[in-house]
Short mmCIF file of C-alpha atoms and ligand atoms in Angstrom, two decimals:
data_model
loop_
_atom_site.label_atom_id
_atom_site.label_comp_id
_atom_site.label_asym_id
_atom_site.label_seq_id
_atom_site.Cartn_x
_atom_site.Cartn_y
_atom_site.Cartn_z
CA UNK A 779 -8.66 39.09 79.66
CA UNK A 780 -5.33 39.91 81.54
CA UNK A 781 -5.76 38.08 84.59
CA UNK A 782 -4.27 40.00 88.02
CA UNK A 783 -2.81 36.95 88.97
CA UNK A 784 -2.89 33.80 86.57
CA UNK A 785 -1.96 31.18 89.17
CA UNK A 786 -2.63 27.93 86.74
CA UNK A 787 0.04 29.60 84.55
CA UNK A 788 2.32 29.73 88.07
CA UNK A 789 1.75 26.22 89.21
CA UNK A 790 1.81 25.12 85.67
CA UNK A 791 5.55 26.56 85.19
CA UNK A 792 6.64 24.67 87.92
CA UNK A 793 6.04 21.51 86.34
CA UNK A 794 6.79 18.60 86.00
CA UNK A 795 8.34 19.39 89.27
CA UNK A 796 5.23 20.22 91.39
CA UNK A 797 3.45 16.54 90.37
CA UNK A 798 6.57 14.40 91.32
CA UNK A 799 6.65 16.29 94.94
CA UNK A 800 3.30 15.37 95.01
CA UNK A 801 3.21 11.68 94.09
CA UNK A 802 6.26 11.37 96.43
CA UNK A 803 4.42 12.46 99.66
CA UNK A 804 1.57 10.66 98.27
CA UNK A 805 3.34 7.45 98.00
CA UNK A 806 5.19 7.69 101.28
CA UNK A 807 1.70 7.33 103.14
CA UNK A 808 2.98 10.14 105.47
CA UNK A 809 1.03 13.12 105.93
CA UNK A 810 1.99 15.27 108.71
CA UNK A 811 4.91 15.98 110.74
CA UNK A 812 7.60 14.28 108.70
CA UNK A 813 10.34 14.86 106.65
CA UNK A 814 8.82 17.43 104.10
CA UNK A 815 8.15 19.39 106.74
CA UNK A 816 11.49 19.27 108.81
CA UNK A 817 13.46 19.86 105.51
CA UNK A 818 11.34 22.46 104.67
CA UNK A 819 11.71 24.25 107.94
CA UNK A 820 15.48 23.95 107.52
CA UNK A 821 15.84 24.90 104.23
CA UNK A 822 13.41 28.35 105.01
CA UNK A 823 15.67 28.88 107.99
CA UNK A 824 19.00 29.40 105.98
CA UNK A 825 17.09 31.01 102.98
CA UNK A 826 15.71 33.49 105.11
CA UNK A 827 19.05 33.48 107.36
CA UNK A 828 17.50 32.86 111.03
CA UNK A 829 18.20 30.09 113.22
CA UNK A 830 14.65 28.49 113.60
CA UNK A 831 11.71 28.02 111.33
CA UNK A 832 8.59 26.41 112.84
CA UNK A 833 5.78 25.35 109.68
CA UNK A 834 2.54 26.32 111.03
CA UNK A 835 -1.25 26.30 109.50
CA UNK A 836 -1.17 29.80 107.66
CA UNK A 837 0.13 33.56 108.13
CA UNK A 838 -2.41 34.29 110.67
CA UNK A 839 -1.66 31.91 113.10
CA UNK A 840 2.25 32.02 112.13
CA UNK A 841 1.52 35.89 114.00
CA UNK A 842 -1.18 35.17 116.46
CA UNK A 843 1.57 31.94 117.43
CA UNK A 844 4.64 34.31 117.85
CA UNK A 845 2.10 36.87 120.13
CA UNK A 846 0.92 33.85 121.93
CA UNK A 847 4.18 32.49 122.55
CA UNK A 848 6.12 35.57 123.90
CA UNK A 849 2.76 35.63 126.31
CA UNK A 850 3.60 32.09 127.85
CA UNK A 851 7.35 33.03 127.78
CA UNK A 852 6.37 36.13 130.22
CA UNK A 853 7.62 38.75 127.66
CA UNK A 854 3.49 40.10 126.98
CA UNK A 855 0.82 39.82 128.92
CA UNK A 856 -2.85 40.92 128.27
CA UNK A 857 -3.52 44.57 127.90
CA UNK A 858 0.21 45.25 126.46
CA UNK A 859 -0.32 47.86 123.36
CA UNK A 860 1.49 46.60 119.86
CA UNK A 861 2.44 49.47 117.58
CA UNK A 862 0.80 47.88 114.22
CA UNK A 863 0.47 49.97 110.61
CA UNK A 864 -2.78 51.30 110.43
CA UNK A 865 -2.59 50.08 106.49
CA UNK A 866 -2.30 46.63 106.40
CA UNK A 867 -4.63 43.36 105.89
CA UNK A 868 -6.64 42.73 109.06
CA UNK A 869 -4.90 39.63 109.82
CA UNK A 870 -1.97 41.86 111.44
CA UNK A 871 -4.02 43.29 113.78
CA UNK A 872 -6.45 40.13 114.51
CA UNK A 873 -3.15 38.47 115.93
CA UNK A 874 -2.99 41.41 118.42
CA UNK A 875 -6.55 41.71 119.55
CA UNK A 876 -7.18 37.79 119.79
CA UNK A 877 -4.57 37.68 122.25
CA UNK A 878 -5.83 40.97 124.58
CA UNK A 879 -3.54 42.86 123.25
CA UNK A 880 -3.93 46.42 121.92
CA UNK A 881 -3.39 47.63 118.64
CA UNK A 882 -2.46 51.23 118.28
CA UNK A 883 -2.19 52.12 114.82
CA UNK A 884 -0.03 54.48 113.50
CA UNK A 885 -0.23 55.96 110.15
CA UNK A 886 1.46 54.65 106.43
CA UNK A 887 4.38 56.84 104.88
CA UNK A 888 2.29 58.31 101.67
CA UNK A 889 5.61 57.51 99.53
CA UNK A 890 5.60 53.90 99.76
CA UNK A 891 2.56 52.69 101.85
CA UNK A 892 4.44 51.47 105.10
CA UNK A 893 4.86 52.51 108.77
CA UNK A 894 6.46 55.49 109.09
CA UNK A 895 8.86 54.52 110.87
CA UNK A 896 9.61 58.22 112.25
CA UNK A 897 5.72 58.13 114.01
CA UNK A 898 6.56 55.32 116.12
CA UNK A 899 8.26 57.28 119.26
CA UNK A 900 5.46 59.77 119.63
CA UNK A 901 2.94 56.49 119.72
CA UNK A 902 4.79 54.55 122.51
CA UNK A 903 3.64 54.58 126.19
CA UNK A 904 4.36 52.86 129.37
CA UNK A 905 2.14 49.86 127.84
CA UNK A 906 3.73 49.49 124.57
CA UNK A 907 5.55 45.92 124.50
CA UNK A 908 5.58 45.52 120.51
CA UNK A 909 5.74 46.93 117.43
CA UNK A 910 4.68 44.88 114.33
CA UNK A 911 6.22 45.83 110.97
CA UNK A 912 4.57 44.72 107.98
CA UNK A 913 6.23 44.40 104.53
CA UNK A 914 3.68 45.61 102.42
CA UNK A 915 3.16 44.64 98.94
CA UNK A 916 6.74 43.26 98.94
CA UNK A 917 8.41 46.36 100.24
CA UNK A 918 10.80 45.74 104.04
CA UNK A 919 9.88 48.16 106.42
CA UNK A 920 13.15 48.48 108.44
CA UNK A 921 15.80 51.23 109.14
CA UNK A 922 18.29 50.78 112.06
CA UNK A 923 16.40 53.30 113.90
CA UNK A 924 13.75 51.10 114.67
CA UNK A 925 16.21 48.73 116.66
CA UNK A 926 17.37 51.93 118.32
CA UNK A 927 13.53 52.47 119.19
CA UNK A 928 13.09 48.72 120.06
CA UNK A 929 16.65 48.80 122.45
CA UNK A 930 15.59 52.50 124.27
CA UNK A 931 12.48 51.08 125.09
CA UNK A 932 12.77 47.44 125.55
CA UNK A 933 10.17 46.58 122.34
CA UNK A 934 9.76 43.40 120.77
CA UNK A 935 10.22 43.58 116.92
CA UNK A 936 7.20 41.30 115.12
CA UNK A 937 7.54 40.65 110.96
CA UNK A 938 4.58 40.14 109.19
CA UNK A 939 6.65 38.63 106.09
CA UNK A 940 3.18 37.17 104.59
CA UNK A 941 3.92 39.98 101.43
CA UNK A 942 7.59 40.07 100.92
CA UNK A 943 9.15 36.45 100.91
CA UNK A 944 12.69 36.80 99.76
CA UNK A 945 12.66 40.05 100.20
CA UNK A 946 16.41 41.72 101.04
CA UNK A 947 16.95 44.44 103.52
CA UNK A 948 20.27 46.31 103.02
CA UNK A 949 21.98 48.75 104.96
CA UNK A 950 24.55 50.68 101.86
CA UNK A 951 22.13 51.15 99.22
CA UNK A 952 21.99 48.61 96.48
CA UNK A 953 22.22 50.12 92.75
CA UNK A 954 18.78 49.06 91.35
CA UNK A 955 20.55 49.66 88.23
CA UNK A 956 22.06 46.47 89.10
CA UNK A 957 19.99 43.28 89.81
CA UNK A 958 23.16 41.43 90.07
CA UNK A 959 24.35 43.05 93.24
CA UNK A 960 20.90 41.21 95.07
CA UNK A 961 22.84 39.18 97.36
CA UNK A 962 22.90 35.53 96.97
CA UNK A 963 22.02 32.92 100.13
CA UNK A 964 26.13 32.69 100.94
CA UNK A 965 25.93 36.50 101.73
CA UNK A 966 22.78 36.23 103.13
CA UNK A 967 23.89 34.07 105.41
CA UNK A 968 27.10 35.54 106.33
CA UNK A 969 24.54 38.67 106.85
CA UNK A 970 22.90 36.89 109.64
CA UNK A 971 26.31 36.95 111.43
CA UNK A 972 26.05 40.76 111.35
CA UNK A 973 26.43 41.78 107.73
CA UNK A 974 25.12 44.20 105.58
CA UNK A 975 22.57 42.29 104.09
CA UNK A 976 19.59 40.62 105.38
CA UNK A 977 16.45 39.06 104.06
CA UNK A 978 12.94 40.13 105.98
CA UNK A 979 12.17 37.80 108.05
CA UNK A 980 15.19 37.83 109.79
CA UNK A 981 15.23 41.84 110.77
CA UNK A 982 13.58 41.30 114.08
CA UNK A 983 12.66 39.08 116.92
CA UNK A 984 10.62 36.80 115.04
CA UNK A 985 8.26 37.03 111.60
CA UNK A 986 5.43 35.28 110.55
CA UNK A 987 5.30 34.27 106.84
CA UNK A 988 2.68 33.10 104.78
CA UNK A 989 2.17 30.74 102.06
CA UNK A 990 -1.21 31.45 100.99
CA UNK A 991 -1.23 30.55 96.80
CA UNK A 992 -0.77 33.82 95.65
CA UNK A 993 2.30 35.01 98.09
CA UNK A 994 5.25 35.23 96.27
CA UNK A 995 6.08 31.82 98.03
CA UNK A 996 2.56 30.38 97.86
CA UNK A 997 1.44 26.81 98.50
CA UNK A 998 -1.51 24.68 97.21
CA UNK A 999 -3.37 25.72 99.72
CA UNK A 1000 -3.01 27.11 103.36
CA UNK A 1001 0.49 27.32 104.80
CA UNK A 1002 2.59 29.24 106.75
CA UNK A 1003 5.62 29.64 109.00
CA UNK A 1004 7.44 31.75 112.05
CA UNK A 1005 11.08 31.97 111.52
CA UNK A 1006 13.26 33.94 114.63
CA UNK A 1007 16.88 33.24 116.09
CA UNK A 1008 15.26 32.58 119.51
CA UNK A 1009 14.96 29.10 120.62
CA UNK A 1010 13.07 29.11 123.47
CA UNK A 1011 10.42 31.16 121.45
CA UNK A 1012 10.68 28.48 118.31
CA UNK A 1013 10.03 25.74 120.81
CA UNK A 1014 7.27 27.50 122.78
CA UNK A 1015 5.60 27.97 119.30
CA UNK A 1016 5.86 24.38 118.00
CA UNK A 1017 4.58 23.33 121.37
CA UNK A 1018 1.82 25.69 121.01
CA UNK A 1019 0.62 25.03 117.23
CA UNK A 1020 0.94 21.16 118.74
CA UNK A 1021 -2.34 20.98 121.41
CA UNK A 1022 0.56 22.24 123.83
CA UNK A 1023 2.76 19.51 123.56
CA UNK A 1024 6.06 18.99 122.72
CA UNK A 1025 6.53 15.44 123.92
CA UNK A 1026 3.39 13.16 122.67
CA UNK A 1027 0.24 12.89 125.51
CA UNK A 1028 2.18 15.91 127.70
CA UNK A 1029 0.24 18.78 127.28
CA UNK A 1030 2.06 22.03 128.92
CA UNK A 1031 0.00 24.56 127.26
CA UNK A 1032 -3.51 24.74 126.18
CA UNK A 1033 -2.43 24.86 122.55
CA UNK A 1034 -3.66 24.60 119.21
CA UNK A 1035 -3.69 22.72 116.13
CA UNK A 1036 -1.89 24.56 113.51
CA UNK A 1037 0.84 22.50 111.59
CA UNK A 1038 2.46 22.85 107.88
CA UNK A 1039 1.50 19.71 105.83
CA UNK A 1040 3.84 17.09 104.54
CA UNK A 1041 2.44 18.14 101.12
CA UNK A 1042 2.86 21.86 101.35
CA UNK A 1043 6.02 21.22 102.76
CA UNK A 1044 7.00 19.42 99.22
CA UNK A 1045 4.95 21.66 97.01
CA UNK A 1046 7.34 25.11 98.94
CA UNK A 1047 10.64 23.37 98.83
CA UNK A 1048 10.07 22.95 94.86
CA UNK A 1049 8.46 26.68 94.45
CA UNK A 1050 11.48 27.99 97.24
CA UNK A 1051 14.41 26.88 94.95
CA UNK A 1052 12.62 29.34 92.59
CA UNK A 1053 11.85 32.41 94.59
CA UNK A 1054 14.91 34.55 93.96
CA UNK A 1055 14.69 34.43 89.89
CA UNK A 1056 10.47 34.81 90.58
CA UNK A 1057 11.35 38.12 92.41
CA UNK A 1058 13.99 39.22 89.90
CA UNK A 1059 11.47 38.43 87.19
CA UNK A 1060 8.65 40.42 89.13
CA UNK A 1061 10.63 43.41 90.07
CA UNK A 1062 11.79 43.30 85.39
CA UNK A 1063 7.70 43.85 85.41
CA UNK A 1064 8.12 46.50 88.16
CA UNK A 1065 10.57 47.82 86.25
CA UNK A 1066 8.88 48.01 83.01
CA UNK A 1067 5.49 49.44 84.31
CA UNK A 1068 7.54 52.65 85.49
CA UNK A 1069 9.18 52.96 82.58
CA UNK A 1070 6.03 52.65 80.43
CA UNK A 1071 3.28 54.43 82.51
CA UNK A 1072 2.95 58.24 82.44
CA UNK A 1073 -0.95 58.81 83.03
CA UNK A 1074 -1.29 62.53 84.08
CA UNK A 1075 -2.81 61.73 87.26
CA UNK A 1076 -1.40 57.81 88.43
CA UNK A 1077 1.21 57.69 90.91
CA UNK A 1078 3.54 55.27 90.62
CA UNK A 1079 5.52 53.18 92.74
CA UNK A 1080 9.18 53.75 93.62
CA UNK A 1081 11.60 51.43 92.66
CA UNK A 1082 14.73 53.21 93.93
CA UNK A 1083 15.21 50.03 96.32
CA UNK A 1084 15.83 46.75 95.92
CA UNK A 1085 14.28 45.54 98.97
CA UNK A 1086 11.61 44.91 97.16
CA UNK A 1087 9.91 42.34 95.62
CA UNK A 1088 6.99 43.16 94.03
CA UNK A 1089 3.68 41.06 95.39
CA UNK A 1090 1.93 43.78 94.46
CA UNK A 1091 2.48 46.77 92.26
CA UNK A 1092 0.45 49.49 93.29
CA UNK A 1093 -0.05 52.83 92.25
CA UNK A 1094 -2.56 55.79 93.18
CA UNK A 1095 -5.07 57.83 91.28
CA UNK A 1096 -7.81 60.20 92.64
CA UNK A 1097 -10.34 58.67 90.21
CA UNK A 1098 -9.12 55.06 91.52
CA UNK A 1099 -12.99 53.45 91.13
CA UNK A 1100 -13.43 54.99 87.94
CA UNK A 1101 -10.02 53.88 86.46
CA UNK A 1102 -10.61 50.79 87.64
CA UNK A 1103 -13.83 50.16 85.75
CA UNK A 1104 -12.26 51.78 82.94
CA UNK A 1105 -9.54 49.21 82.66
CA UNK A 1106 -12.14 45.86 83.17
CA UNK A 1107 -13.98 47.25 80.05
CA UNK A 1108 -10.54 46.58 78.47
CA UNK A 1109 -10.30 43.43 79.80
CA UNK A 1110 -7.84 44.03 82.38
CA UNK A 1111 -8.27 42.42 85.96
CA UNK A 1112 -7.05 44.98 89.01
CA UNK A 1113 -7.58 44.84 92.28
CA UNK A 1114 -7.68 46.80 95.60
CA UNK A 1115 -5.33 46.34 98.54
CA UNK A 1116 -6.90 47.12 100.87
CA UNK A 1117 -10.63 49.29 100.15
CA UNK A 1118 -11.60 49.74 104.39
CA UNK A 1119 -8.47 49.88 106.42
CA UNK A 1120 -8.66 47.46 109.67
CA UNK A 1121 -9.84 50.48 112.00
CA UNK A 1122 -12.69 51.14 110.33
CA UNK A 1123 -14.28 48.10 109.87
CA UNK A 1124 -17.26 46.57 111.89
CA UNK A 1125 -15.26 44.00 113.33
CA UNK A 1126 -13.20 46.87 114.97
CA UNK A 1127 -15.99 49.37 115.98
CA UNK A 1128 -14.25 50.22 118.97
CA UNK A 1129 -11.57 51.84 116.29
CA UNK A 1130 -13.69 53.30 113.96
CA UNK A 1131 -13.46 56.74 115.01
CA UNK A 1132 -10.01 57.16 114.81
CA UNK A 1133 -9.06 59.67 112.33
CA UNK A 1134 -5.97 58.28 110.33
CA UNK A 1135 -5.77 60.73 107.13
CA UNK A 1136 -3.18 59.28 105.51
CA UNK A 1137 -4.28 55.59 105.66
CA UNK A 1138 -7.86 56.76 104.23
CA UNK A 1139 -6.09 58.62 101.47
CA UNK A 1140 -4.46 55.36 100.98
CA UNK A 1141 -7.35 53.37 100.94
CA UNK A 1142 -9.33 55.44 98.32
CA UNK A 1143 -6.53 56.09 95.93
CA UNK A 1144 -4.93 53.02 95.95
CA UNK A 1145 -5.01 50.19 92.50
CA UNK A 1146 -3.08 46.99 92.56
CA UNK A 1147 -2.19 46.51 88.43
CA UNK A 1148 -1.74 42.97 87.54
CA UNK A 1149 1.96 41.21 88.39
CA UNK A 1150 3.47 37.83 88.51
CA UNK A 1151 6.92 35.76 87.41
CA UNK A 1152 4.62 34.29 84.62
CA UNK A 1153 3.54 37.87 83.42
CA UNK A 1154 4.69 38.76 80.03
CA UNK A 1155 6.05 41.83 79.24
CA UNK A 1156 3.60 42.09 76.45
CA UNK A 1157 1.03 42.14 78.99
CA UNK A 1158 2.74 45.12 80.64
CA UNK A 1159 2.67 46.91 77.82
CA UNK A 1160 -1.13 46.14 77.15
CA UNK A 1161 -1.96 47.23 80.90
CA UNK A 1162 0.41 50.45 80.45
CA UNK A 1163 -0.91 51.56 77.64
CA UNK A 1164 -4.52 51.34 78.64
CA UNK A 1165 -3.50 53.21 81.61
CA UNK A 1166 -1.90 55.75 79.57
CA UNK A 1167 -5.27 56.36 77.35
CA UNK A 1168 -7.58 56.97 80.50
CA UNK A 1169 -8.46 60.48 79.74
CA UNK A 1170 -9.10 61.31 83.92
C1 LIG B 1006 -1.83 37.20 103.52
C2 LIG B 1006 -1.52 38.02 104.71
C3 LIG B 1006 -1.65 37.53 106.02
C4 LIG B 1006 -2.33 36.25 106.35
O1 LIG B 1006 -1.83 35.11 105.79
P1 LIG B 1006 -2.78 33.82 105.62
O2 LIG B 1006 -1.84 32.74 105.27
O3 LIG B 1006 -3.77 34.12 104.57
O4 LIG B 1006 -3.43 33.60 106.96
C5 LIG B 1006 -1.21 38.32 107.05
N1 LIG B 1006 -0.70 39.54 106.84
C6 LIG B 1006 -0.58 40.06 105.62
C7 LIG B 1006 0.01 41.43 105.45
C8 LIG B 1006 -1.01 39.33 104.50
O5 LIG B 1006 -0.90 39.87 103.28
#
């Protein structure tokens, strides 16, 4: 069986590494709030090339934290609308709604699966406060228009980074011809000085990341982070994901409990030093699968940018239930991101009318082939060519 995602084989190749992180917050008898977690934050922050990174619970509350935050701060307020992808994982959108806020979903670019960008204007009104942009399957949604959007009409920018750790967003276009050219963390940081070069997660006001175990960056369990270049929002936050208190027994908020364990902490600062040769190795796989499937009827994935880095590799196929049956009888694991779009679940009745063609096209076509650092490229071949002999 080719697994979609073998994460033993992950944590195992990160031995002996992982288990003497481990035993070392184990034996320090600290568990939360420590130094993991501070080094952690500090070494995400100039990774990802932003001034602040606050560790929270998970990628949910890393976004419903940021939305929460910029309410206290005065900068949203209840009833505000957030311009949110109508494809993407439900947690985008929960963020929004849990807050009062109102999502208003606009519709995927069929090429590549994100916002189109060039639907936002015609979507904005006098309530629109925010737009979220989510990096789907690996993929930054960004052009410079959208801070000429978010300028004109005063917007927030919101990240949902939970798909695309490491992920590099580059204004002169990047030969994909030539790995090499990825930009390394000295030009990354020199980007967040005004460069060319920038990773996601530092594109706009703030992004939520998250370190669920099979994220790119994934932890042992739940994790996640917010990482922004605004300090007054990074404190708010850590107040906020701390009962509301940012000096012990003084509560200034009604706040939460949502913090970044010293373990995770540990377990991420091994797996981080990793991440850029994981998403070179991921987007060779990429790579490979274009080069190796030619089914009639599949639609692949571009890869004519680099700013991407692979957590998913998905293509399309009108037949997509039927293909995917067809490749478990061969013993090949795929999965579906995402079968019902956000809008038209039952949790969201109040949306389910809306009629988003594009996003249902999406949702019915769309296959998620198997992908990871510890892939091998025999496996690609295995998965391509059983692609290739579906007769549909
Ligand atoms: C995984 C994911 C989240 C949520 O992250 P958790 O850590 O599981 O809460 C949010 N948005 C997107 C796009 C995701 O893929």
């Amino acid at each position: 069986m080719i697994k979609f995602l073998d994460l033993q084989k992950v944590t195992e190749s990160f031995q002996p590494k992982l288990n003497e992180a481990i035993h070392r917050v184990v034996d320090s008898g600290w568990f939360l709030l420590g130094k993991e977690v501070s080094s952690f934050e500090q070494e995400y922050a100039s990774y990802t090339g932003t001034g602040y990174c606050v560790g929270v619970g998970n990628g949910l509350d890393a976004l419903r934290l940021i939305i929460r935050a910029y309410m206290k701060m005065g900068v949203l307020k209840e009833g505000d609308e957030v311009i949110v992808p109508a494809n993407t994982f439900i947690a985008s959108v929960l963020a929004i709604t849990e807050n009062q806020l109102t999502p208003v979903f606009v519709e995927p670019d069929i090429q590549n699966s994100n916002l189109d960008i060039g639907l936002i204007e015609q979507h904005i009104t006098e309530k629109t406060k925010a737009i979220m942009v989510v990096h789907l399957y690996g993929q930054v949604c960004w052009a410079g228009e959208l801070n000429s959007i978010a300028k004109k009409y005063g917007l927030k920018i919101i990240e949902d980074n939970a798909q695309a750790a490491g992920a590099v967003w580059s204004k002169n276009d990047i030969s994909p011809e030539e790995p090499s050219n990825i930009p390394g963390k000295k030009k990354i940081l020199a980007a967040a000085k005004g460069i060319d070069h920038r990773r996601s997660g530092s594109l706009g006001d703030a992004a939520a990341h998250s370190f669920y175990p099979g994220k790119n960056l994934g932890a042992l369990g739940d994790g996640g982070a917010v990482t922004t270049n605004d300090e007054d929002l990074a404190n708010t936050i850590r107040a906020l994901a701390n009962y509301g208190s940012s000096e012990k027994y003084i509560h200034r908020y009604k706040g939460i409990n949502s913090r970044l364990d010293e373990l995770q902490a540990a377990i991420l600062r091994v797996k981080l030093a990793r991440l850029d040769q994981d998403n070179h190795r991921r987007r060779e796989i990429a790579r490979l699968y274009i080069n190796s499937i030619n089914q009639k009827n599949v639609v692949l994935p571009s890869d004519t940018n680099l700013a991407h880095v692979w957590h998913l590799f998905v293509v399309r196929h009108p037949d997509r239930d039927d293909l995917m049956r067809y490749l478990l009888e061969k013993q090949i694991q795929t999965l579906i991101h995402y079968p019902v779009p956000p809008n038209k679940q039952s949790a969201y009745k109040e949306y389910n009318d809306l009629s988003l063609p594009v996003t249902e096209i999406l949702h019915q076509q769309v296959l998620s082939l198997p992908i990871s650092p510890v892939m091998s490229e025999h496996d690609v071949q295995i998965v391509a060519e059983a692609i290739n002999s579906y007769p549909n």
